[in-house]
Short mmCIF file of the C-alpha atoms (twelve columns), coordinates in Angstrom:
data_MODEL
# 
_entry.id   MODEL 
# 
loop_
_atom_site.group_PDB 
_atom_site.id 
_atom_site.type_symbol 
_atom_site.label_atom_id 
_atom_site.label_alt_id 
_atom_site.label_comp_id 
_atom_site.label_asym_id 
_atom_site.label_seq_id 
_atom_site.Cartn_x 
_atom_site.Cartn_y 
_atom_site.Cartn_z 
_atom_site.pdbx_PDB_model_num 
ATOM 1   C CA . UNK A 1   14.005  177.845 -140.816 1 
ATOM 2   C CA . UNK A 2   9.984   179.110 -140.469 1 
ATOM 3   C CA . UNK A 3   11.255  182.411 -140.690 1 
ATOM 4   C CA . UNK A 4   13.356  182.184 -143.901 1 
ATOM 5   C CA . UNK A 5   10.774  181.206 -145.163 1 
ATOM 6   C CA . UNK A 6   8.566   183.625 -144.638 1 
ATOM 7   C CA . UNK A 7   10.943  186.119 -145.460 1 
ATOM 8   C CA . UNK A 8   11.444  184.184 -148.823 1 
ATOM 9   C CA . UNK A 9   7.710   183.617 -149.814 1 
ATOM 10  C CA . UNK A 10  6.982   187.573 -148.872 1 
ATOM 11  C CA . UNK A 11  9.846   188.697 -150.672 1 
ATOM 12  C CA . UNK A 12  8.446   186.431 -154.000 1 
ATOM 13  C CA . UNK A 13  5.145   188.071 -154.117 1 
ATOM 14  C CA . UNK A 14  3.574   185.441 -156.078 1 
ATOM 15  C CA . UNK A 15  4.526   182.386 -153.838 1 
ATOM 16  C CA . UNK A 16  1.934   180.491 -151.545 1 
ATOM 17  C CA . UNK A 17  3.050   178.232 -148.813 1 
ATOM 18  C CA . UNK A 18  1.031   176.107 -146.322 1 
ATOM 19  C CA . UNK A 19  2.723   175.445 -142.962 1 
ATOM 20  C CA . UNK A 20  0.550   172.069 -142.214 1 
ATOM 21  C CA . UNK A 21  0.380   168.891 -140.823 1 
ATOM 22  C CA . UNK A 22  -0.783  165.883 -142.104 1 
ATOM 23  C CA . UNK A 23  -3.111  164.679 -140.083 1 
ATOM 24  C CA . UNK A 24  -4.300  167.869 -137.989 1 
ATOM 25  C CA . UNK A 25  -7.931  168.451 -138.982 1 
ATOM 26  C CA . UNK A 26  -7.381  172.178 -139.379 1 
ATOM 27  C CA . UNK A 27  -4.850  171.639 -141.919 1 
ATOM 28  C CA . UNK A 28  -6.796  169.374 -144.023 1 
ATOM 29  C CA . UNK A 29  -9.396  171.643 -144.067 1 
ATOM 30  C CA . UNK A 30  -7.397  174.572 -146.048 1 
ATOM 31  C CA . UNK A 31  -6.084  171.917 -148.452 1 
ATOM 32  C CA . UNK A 32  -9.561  171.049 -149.420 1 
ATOM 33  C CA . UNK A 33  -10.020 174.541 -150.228 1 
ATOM 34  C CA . UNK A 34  -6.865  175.249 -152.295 1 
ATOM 35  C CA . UNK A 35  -8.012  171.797 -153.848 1 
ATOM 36  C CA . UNK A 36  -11.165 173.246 -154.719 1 
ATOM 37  C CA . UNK A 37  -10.264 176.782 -156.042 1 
ATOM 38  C CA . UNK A 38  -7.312  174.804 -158.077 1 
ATOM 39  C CA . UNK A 39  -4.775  176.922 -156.488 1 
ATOM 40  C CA . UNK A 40  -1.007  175.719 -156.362 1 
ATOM 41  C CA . UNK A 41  0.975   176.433 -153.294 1 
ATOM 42  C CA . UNK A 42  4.336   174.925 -151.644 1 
ATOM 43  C CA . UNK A 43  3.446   171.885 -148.856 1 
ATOM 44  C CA . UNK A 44  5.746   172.334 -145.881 1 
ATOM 45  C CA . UNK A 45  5.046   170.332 -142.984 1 
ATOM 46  C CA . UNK A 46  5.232   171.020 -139.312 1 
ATOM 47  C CA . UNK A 47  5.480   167.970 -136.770 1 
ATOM 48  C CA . UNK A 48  3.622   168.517 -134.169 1 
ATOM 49  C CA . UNK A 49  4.732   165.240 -132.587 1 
ATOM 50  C CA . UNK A 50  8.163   166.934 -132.684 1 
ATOM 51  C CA . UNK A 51  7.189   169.831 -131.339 1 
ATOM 52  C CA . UNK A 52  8.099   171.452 -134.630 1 
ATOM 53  C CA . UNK A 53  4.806   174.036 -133.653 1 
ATOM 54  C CA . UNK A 54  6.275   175.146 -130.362 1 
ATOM 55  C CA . UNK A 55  9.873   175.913 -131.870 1 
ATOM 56  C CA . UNK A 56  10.637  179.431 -131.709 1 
ATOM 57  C CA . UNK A 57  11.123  180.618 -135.377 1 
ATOM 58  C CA . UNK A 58  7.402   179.160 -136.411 1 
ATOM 59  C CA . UNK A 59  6.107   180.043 -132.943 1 
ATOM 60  C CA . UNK A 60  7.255   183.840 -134.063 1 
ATOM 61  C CA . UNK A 61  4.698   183.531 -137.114 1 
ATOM 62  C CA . UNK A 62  2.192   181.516 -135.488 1 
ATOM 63  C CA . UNK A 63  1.972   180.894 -131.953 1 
ATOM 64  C CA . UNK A 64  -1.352  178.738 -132.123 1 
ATOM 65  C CA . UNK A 65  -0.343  176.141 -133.958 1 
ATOM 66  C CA . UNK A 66  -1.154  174.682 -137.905 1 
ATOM 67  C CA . UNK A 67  -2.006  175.701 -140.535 1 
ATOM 68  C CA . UNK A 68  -0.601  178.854 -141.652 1 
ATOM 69  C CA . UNK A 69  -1.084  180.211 -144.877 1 
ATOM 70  C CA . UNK A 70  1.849   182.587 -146.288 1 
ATOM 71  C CA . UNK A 71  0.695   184.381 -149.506 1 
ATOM 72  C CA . UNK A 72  2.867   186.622 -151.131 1 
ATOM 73  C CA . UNK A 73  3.228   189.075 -148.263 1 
ATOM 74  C CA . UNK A 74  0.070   188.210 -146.224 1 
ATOM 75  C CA . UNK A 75  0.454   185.678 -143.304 1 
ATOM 76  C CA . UNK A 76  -3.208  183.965 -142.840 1 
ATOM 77  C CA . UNK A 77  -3.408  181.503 -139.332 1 
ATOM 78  C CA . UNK A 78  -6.837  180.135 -137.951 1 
ATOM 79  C CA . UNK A 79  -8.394  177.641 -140.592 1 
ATOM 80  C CA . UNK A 80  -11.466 179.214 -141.333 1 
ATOM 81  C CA . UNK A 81  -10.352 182.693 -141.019 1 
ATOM 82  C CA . UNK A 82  -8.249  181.043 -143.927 1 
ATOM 83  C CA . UNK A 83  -10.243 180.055 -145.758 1 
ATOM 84  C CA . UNK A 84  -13.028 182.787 -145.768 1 
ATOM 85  C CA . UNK A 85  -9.692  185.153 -146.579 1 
ATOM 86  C CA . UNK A 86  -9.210  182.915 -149.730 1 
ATOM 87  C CA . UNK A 87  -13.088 182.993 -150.727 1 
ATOM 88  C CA . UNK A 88  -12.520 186.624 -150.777 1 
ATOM 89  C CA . UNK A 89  -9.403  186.885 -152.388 1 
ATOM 90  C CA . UNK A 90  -10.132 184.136 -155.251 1 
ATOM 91  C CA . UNK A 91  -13.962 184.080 -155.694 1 
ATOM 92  C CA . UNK A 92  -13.565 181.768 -158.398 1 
ATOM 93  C CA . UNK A 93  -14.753 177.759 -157.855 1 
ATOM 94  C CA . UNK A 94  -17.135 179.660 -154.604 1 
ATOM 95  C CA . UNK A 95  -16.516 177.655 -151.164 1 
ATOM 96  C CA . UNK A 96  -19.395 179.879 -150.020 1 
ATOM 97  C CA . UNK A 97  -23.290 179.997 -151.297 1 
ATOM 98  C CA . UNK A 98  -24.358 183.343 -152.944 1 
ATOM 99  C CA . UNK A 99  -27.398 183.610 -150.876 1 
ATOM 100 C CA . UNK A 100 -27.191 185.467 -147.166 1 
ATOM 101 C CA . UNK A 101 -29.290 182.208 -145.427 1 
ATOM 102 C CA . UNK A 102 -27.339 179.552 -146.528 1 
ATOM 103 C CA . UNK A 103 -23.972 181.560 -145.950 1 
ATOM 104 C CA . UNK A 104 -25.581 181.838 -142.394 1 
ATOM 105 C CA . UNK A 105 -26.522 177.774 -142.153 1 
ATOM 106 C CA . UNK A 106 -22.559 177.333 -143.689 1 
ATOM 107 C CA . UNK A 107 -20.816 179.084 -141.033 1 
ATOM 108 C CA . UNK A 108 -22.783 177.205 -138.394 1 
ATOM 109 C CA . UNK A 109 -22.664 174.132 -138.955 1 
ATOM 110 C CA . UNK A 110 -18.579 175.011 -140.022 1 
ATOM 111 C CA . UNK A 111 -18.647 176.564 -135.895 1 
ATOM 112 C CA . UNK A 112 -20.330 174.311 -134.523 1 
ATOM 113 C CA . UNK A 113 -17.681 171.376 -135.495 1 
ATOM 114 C CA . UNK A 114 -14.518 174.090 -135.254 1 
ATOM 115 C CA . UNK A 115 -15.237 175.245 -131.799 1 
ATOM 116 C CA . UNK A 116 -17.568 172.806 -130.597 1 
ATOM 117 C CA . UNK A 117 -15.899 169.198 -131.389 1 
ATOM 118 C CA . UNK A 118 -12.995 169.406 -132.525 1 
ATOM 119 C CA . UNK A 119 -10.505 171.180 -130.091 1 
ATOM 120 C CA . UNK A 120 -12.158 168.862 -127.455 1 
ATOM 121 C CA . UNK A 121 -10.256 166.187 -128.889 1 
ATOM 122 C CA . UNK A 122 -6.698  167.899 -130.375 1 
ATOM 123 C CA . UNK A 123 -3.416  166.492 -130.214 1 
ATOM 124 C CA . UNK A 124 -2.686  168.697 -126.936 1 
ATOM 125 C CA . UNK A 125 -6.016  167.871 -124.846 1 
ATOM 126 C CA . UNK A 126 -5.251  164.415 -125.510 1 
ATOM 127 C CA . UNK A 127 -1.504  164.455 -124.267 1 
ATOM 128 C CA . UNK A 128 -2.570  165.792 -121.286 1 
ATOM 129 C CA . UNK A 129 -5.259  163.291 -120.411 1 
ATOM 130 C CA . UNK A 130 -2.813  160.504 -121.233 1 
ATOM 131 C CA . UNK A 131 -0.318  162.083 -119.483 1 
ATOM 132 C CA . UNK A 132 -2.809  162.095 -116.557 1 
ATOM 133 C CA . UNK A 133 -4.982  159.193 -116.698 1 
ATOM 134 C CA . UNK A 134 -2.906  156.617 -119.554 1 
ATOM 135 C CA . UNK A 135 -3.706  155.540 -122.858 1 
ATOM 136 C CA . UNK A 136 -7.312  154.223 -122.118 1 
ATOM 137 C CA . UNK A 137 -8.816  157.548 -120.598 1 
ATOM 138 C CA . UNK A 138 -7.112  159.257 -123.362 1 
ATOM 139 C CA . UNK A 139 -9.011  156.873 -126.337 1 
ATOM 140 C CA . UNK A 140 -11.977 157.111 -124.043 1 
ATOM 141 C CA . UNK A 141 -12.180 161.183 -123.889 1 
ATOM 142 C CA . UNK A 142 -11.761 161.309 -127.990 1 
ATOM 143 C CA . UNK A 143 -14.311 158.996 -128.632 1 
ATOM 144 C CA . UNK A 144 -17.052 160.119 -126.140 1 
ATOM 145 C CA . UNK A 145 -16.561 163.719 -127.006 1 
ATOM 146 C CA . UNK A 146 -16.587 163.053 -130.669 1 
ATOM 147 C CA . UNK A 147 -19.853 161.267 -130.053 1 
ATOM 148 C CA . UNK A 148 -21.614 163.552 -127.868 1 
ATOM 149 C CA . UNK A 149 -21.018 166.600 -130.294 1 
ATOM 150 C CA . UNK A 150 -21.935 164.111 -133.288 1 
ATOM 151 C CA . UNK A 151 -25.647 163.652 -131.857 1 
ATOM 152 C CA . UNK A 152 -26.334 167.983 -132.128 1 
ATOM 153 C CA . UNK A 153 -24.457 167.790 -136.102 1 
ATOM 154 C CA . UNK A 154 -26.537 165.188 -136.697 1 
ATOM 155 C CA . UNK A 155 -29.842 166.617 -135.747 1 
ATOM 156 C CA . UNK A 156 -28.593 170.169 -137.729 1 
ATOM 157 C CA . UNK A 157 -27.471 168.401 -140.855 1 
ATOM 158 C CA . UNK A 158 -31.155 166.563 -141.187 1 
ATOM 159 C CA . UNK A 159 -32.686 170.164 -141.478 1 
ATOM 160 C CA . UNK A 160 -30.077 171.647 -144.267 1 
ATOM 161 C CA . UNK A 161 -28.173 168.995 -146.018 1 
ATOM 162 C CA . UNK A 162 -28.753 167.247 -149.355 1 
ATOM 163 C CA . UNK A 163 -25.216 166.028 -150.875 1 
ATOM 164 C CA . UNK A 164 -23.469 168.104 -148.864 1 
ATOM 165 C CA . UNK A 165 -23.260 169.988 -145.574 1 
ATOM 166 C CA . UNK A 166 -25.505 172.563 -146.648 1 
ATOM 167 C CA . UNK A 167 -27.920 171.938 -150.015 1 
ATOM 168 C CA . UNK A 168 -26.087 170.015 -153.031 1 
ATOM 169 C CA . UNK A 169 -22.444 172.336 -153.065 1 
ATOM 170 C CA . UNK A 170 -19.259 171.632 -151.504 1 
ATOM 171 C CA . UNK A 171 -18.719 174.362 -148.836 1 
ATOM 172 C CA . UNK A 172 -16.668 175.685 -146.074 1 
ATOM 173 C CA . UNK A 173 -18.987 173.177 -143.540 1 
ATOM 174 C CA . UNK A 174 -17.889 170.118 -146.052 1 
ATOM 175 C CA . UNK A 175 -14.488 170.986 -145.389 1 
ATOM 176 C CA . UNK A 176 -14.883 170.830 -141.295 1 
ATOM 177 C CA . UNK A 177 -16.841 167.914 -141.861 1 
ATOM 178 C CA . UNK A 178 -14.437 165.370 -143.748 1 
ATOM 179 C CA . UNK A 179 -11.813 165.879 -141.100 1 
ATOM 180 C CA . UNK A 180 -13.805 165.290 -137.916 1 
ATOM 181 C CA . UNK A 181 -15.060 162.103 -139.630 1 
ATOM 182 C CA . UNK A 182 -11.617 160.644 -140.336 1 
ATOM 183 C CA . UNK A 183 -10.906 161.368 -136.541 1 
ATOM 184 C CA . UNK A 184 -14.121 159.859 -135.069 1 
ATOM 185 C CA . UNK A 185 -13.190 156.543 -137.146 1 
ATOM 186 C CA . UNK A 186 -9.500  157.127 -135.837 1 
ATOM 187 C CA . UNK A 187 -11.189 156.910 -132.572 1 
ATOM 188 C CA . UNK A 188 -13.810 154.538 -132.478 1 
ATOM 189 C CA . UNK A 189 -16.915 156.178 -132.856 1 
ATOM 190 C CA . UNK A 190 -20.212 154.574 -133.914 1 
ATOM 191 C CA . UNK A 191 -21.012 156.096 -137.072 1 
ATOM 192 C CA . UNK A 192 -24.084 153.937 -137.289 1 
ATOM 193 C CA . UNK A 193 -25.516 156.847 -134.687 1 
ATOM 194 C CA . UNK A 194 -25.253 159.338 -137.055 1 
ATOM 195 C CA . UNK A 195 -27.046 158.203 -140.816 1 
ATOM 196 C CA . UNK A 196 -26.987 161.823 -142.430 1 
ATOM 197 C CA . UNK A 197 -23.487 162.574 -141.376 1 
ATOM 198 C CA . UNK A 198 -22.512 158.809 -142.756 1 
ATOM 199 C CA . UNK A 199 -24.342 159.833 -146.139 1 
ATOM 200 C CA . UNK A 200 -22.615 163.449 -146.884 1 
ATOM 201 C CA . UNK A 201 -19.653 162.091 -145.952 1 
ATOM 202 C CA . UNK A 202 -19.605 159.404 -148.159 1 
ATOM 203 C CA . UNK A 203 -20.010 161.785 -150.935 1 
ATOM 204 C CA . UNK A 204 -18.070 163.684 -150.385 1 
ATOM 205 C CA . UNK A 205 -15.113 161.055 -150.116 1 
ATOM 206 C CA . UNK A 206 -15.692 160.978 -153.828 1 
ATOM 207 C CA . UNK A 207 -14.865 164.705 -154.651 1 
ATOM 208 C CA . UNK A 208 -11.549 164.826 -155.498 1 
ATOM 209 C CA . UNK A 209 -10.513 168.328 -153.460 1 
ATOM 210 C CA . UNK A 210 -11.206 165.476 -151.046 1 
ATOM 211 C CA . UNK A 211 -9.573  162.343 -152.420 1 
ATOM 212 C CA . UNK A 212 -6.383  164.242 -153.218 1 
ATOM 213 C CA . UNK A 213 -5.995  165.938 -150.035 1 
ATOM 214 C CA . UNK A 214 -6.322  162.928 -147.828 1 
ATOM 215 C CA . UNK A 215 -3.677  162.821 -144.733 1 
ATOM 216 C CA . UNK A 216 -2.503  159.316 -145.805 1 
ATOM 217 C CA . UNK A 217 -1.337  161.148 -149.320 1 
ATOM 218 C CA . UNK A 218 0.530   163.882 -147.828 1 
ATOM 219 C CA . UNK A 219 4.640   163.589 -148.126 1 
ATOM 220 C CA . UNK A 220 4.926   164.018 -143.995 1 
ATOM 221 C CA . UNK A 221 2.104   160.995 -143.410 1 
ATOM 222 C CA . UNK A 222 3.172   158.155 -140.985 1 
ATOM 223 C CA . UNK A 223 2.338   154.578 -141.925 1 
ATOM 224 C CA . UNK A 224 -0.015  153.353 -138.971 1 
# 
């Protein structure tokens, strides 16, 4: 069970474990970041299709959901307060600029996709609208919504990007970035709209905290 392990990893100081799933956005994100910082942890996936999220020995450790990092005896849940815990813990390979502006310009751009696109289109809003209005209203919602919060990134990423999110360094906005990209294709959205966020991400498909962490390469993906 969840709980075992937890138990287990806590009680084996030096073990990591990631409670993901393949495809959820969130989850990706902390891969990219143990990617980056070349840190080795245990994969164990949670289907959320299954419900595997709502079951009551993980819903004891996390009750919102994926990804949850165990680390020794530290249980980490919300992606980026992940990931800004493992910037602190493990400096090394820096998923965070040293200077105080571009932290600032990181963070917002990283918020401004976490809060402000994203969870508009999760697995649960969607099974509700299809549950409501069918499968049509449900693509429809994803897309649109994708879209509209597409048009702000764009206009933010022409001020501060150059490879990346925010100057020429792969960051903590890079890793919110790749996800809701894969999902606006999922969906349908005209990329053509959006030329800077088309260029940054097609650099960074090339980084290979990226490549490697793909959904389609993780041991729980589904074959569409």
């Amino acid at each position: 069970s969840f709980c075992t392990l937890l138990v287990m990893a806590k009680r084996e100081r030096e073990n990591r474990v990631l409670l993901n799933y393949w495809r959820s956005s969130c989850s990706w994100r902390v891969r990219m970041v143990l990617a980056h910082k070349d840190l080795s942890y245990e994969y164990k996936a949670v289907n959320l299709l299954k419900g595997e999220d709502c079951a009551p020995d993980y819903w004891k450790i996390n009750p919102a959901g994926v990804p949850t990092l165990i680390d020794g005896e530290h249980t980490i849940t919300q992606s980026l307060a992940i990931i800004e815990y493992l910037e602190e813990r493990y400096p090394e390979n820096p998923i965070l600029p040293r200077a105080f502006e571009e932290r600032a310009s990181v963070r917002a751009v990283a918020h401004l996709i976490a809060s402000g696109i994203q969870p508009l289109q999760n697995l649960g809003v969607q099974q509700k609208i299809g549950a409501q209005y069918g499968a049509d209203a449900k693509a429809k919602w994803a897309k649109d919504v994708i879209e509209e919060g597409m048009e702000g990134l764009e206009e933010v990423l022409k001020r501060v990007a150059g490879k990346c999110c925010v100057g020429d360094a792969f960051t903590m906005a890079d890793t919110c970035l790749v996800p809701q990209v894969f999902a606006a294709r999922r969906f349908g959205a005209d990329m053509t709209k959006f030329p800077t966020i088309s260029r940054v991400v097609a650099h960074l498909e090339t980084l290979p905290q990226v490549a490697n962490t793909h959904p389609d390469k993780m041991p729980d993906a589904v074959k569409q």
